[in-house]
mmCIF file of C-alpha atoms in Angstrom:
data_model
loop_
_atom_site.group_PDB
_atom_site.id
_atom_site.type_symbol
_atom_site.label_atom_id
_atom_site.label_comp_id
_atom_site.label_asym_id
_atom_site.label_seq_id
_atom_site.Cartn_x
_atom_site.Cartn_y
_atom_site.Cartn_z
ATOM 1 C CA UNK L 1313 43.494 -42.593 16.965
ATOM 2 C CA UNK L 1314 45.644 -39.535 16.628
ATOM 3 C CA UNK L 1315 44.673 -39.446 12.849
ATOM 4 C CA UNK L 1316 41.079 -39.067 13.831
ATOM 5 C CA UNK L 1317 41.568 -36.234 16.815
ATOM 6 C CA UNK L 1318 43.742 -34.115 13.387
ATOM 7 C CA UNK L 1319 40.281 -35.088 10.892
ATOM 8 C CA UNK L 1320 38.029 -33.620 14.011
ATOM 9 C CA UNK L 1321 40.239 -30.952 14.351
ATOM 10 C CA UNK L 1322 40.343 -30.376 10.318
ATOM 11 C CA UNK L 1323 36.806 -30.460 10.416
ATOM 12 C CA UNK L 1324 36.039 -27.963 12.796
ATOM 13 C CA UNK L 1325 38.214 -25.603 11.424
ATOM 14 C CA UNK L 1326 36.231 -25.718 7.822
ATOM 15 C CA UNK L 1327 33.172 -25.559 10.124
ATOM 16 C CA UNK L 1328 34.492 -22.440 11.745
ATOM 17 C CA UNK L 1329 35.582 -20.746 8.503
ATOM 18 C CA UNK L 1330 32.182 -21.491 6.509
ATOM 19 C CA UNK L 1331 30.391 -19.798 9.445
ATOM 20 C CA UNK L 1332 31.998 -16.955 9.345
ATOM 21 C CA UNK L 1333 32.275 -16.847 5.549
ATOM 22 C CA UNK L 1334 28.043 -16.849 6.140
ATOM 23 C CA UNK L 1335 28.372 -14.010 8.314
ATOM 24 C CA UNK L 1336 30.391 -11.874 6.626
ATOM 25 C CA UNK L 1337 27.694 -12.732 3.197
ATOM 26 C CA UNK L 1338 25.076 -11.541 5.394
ATOM 27 C CA UNK L 1339 26.621 -8.243 6.250
ATOM 28 C CA UNK L 1340 27.614 -7.552 3.017
ATOM 29 C CA UNK L 1341 24.273 -8.336 1.965
ATOM 30 C CA UNK L 1342 22.577 -6.037 3.887
ATOM 31 C CA UNK L 1343 24.660 -3.246 3.081
ATOM 32 C CA UNK L 1344 24.128 -4.075 -1.053
ATOM 33 C CA UNK L 1345 20.737 -3.598 -0.533
ATOM 34 C CA UNK L 1346 20.960 0.035 0.825
ATOM 35 C CA UNK L 1347 19.940 3.110 -0.757
ATOM 36 C CA UNK L 1348 21.067 6.675 0.077
ATOM 37 C CA UNK L 1349 19.020 9.704 -0.074
ATOM 38 C CA UNK L 1350 17.951 12.641 1.670
ATOM 39 C CA UNK L 1351 15.965 13.400 4.878
ATOM 40 C CA UNK L 1352 14.588 15.888 7.320
ATOM 41 C CA UNK L 1353 12.074 16.760 9.991
ATOM 42 C CA UNK L 1354 8.687 17.540 9.937
ATOM 43 C CA UNK L 1355 6.037 19.446 12.586
ATOM 44 C CA UNK L 1356 2.799 18.024 14.245
ATOM 45 C CA UNK L 1357 -0.290 18.398 13.534
ATOM 46 C CA UNK L 1358 0.598 14.889 12.283
ATOM 47 C CA UNK L 1359 -3.197 13.780 11.569
ATOM 48 C CA UNK L 1360 -4.578 13.194 8.917
ATOM 49 C CA UNK L 1361 -2.644 11.219 7.198
ATOM 50 C CA UNK L 1362 -3.177 9.900 3.121
ATOM 51 C CA UNK L 1363 -2.481 6.111 4.596
ATOM 52 C CA UNK L 1364 -4.874 5.888 7.785
ATOM 53 C CA UNK L 1365 -6.263 9.124 8.025
ATOM 54 C CA UNK L 1366 -7.171 10.160 11.672
ATOM 55 C CA UNK L 1367 -6.448 7.132 13.142
ATOM 56 C CA UNK L 1368 -3.729 7.363 16.422
ATOM 57 C CA UNK L 1369 -2.831 3.961 16.332
ATOM 58 C CA UNK L 1370 -1.392 4.104 12.803
ATOM 59 C CA UNK L 1371 1.666 5.661 14.761
ATOM 60 C CA UNK L 1372 4.259 2.953 16.154
ATOM 61 C CA UNK L 1373 5.758 3.233 19.457
ATOM 62 C CA UNK L 1374 8.050 5.969 19.936
ATOM 63 C CA UNK L 1375 6.895 8.306 17.418
ATOM 64 C CA UNK L 1376 9.651 6.584 15.238
ATOM 65 C CA UNK L 1377 7.303 7.565 11.916
ATOM 66 C CA UNK L 1378 7.714 9.448 8.304
ATOM 67 C CA UNK L 1379 6.404 10.647 5.496
ATOM 68 C CA UNK L 1380 7.561 9.649 1.652
ATOM 69 C CA UNK L 1381 8.060 11.491 -1.903
ATOM 70 C CA UNK L 1382 6.961 10.814 -4.840
ATOM 71 C CA UNK L 1383 9.837 8.566 -5.506
ATOM 72 C CA UNK L 1384 9.206 5.983 -2.905
ATOM 73 C CA UNK L 1385 5.063 6.679 -2.455
ATOM 74 C CA UNK L 1386 4.347 3.955 -5.327
ATOM 75 C CA UNK L 1387 0.605 4.862 -5.418
ATOM 76 C CA UNK L 1388 -0.262 4.355 -1.837
ATOM 77 C CA UNK L 1389 1.791 1.196 -1.618
ATOM 78 C CA UNK L 1390 4.188 2.220 0.684
ATOM 79 C CA UNK L 1391 1.786 2.857 3.514
ATOM 80 C CA UNK L 1392 2.836 0.836 6.282
ATOM 81 C CA UNK L 1393 6.436 -0.034 4.425
ATOM 82 C CA UNK L 1394 9.235 -0.441 7.580
ATOM 83 C CA UNK L 1395 12.788 1.517 6.481
ATOM 84 C CA UNK L 1396 15.986 1.040 8.767
ATOM 85 C CA UNK L 1397 17.887 4.366 8.190
ATOM 86 C CA UNK L 1398 20.945 5.483 9.839
ATOM 87 C CA UNK L 1399 22.575 9.572 9.436
ATOM 88 C CA UNK L 1400 25.682 9.757 6.466
ATOM 89 C CA UNK L 1401 26.497 13.410 6.843
ATOM 90 C CA UNK L 1402 25.397 16.712 6.480
ATOM 91 C CA UNK L 1403 26.414 20.635 7.737
ATOM 92 C CA UNK L 1404 27.815 21.190 10.779
ATOM 93 C CA UNK L 1405 28.418 17.306 11.646
ATOM 94 C CA UNK L 1406 24.419 16.105 12.381
ATOM 95 C CA UNK L 1407 24.668 13.008 12.819
ATOM 96 C CA UNK L 1408 24.291 10.838 16.353
ATOM 97 C CA UNK L 1409 27.420 8.008 15.059
ATOM 98 C CA UNK L 1410 26.418 4.737 15.308
ATOM 99 C CA UNK L 1411 22.699 4.920 15.726
ATOM 100 C CA UNK L 1412 20.509 3.527 13.563
ATOM 101 C CA UNK L 1413 16.421 3.644 13.643
ATOM 102 C CA UNK L 1414 13.386 1.511 12.170
ATOM 103 C CA UNK L 1415 10.309 3.633 10.515
ATOM 104 C CA UNK L 1416 7.043 3.520 9.859
ATOM 105 C CA UNK L 1417 5.570 4.741 6.485
ATOM 106 C CA UNK L 1418 2.037 6.320 7.664
ATOM 107 C CA UNK L 1419 1.730 9.404 4.999
ATOM 108 C CA UNK L 1420 2.533 11.232 1.531
ATOM 109 C CA UNK L 1421 4.898 14.158 1.856
ATOM 110 C CA UNK L 1422 2.236 17.256 1.562
ATOM 111 C CA UNK L 1423 5.110 19.697 0.411
ATOM 112 C CA UNK L 1424 5.536 19.933 -3.481
ATOM 113 C CA UNK L 1425 8.460 19.335 -4.262
ATOM 114 C CA UNK L 1426 8.664 17.380 -1.274
ATOM 115 C CA UNK L 1427 12.597 18.681 0.204
ATOM 116 C CA UNK L 1428 13.909 15.041 1.044
ATOM 117 C CA UNK L 1429 13.672 11.648 -0.021
ATOM 118 C CA UNK L 1430 12.402 11.175 4.043
ATOM 119 C CA UNK L 1431 10.177 13.422 6.460
ATOM 120 C CA UNK L 1432 10.895 11.846 10.026
ATOM 121 C CA UNK L 1433 8.477 12.666 12.590
ATOM 122 C CA UNK L 1434 10.880 15.119 15.313
ATOM 123 C CA UNK L 1435 11.164 11.957 17.772
ATOM 124 C CA UNK L 1436 12.652 9.468 14.808
ATOM 125 C CA UNK L 1437 15.070 12.568 13.542
ATOM 126 C CA UNK L 1438 15.959 13.007 16.847
ATOM 127 C CA UNK L 1439 16.868 9.747 17.600
ATOM 128 C CA UNK L 1440 19.547 9.941 14.612
ATOM 129 C CA UNK L 1441 21.117 14.349 14.427
ATOM 130 C CA UNK L 1442 21.594 16.293 16.551
ATOM 131 C CA UNK L 1443 20.346 19.271 15.010
ATOM 132 C CA UNK L 1444 16.546 20.210 14.447
ATOM 133 C CA UNK L 1445 15.589 20.583 11.073
ATOM 134 C CA UNK L 1446 18.590 19.738 9.769
ATOM 135 C CA UNK L 1447 18.997 18.521 5.932
ATOM 136 C CA UNK L 1448 20.535 15.277 6.335
ATOM 137 C CA UNK L 1449 22.023 12.567 3.971
ATOM 138 C CA UNK L 1450 21.284 8.944 4.769
ATOM 139 C CA UNK L 1451 21.584 5.060 3.978
ATOM 140 C CA UNK L 1452 18.384 3.264 4.201
ATOM 141 C CA UNK L 1453 17.074 -0.204 3.256
ATOM 142 C CA UNK L 1454 13.244 -2.168 3.383
ATOM 143 C CA UNK L 1455 13.225 -4.019 6.593
#
C-alpha cells in the first residue's frame, strides 16, 4: 500500500513539473514573438482614415487605436490588425510601469516620413505614457 502512495506522489510531482514547464514556455514564446519600435501620439481629427473612411464604428472601445507607418502598413493589409504593446523607455522616464495596452490599426501614418512605428490615439498614448507627445520606445506583438 505504501508503494502505491509513493508512486502516486511521484506521478503528481511529475505532472506539476510538466505544467510549470508549459507555463514557462508559453511566457517565453510571448517574449520571443515581440518586436521593438517607437511610438508617439497623434491628434484629432481622426476621420477619415485610410482603412474605413469616415465610419465612426471602426474605432474600438476606449479609443485604443493606432496609425502605422510603411513598415507595418503592408499595402493596407494592416487595417484591423491588433497589437499588444508596452512602453520600455524614453526621455524623462515617460513609461507607466507595468501597463500593457491592446490597440487596433485604423489608419496609415499621414506624415512622411512617419515619425514612429506607431502613431497612437491620444487615449491610447496616455494609457502607457505620462508625457503627451513624447516619443517612446515600445515592445509590441501582433495578437
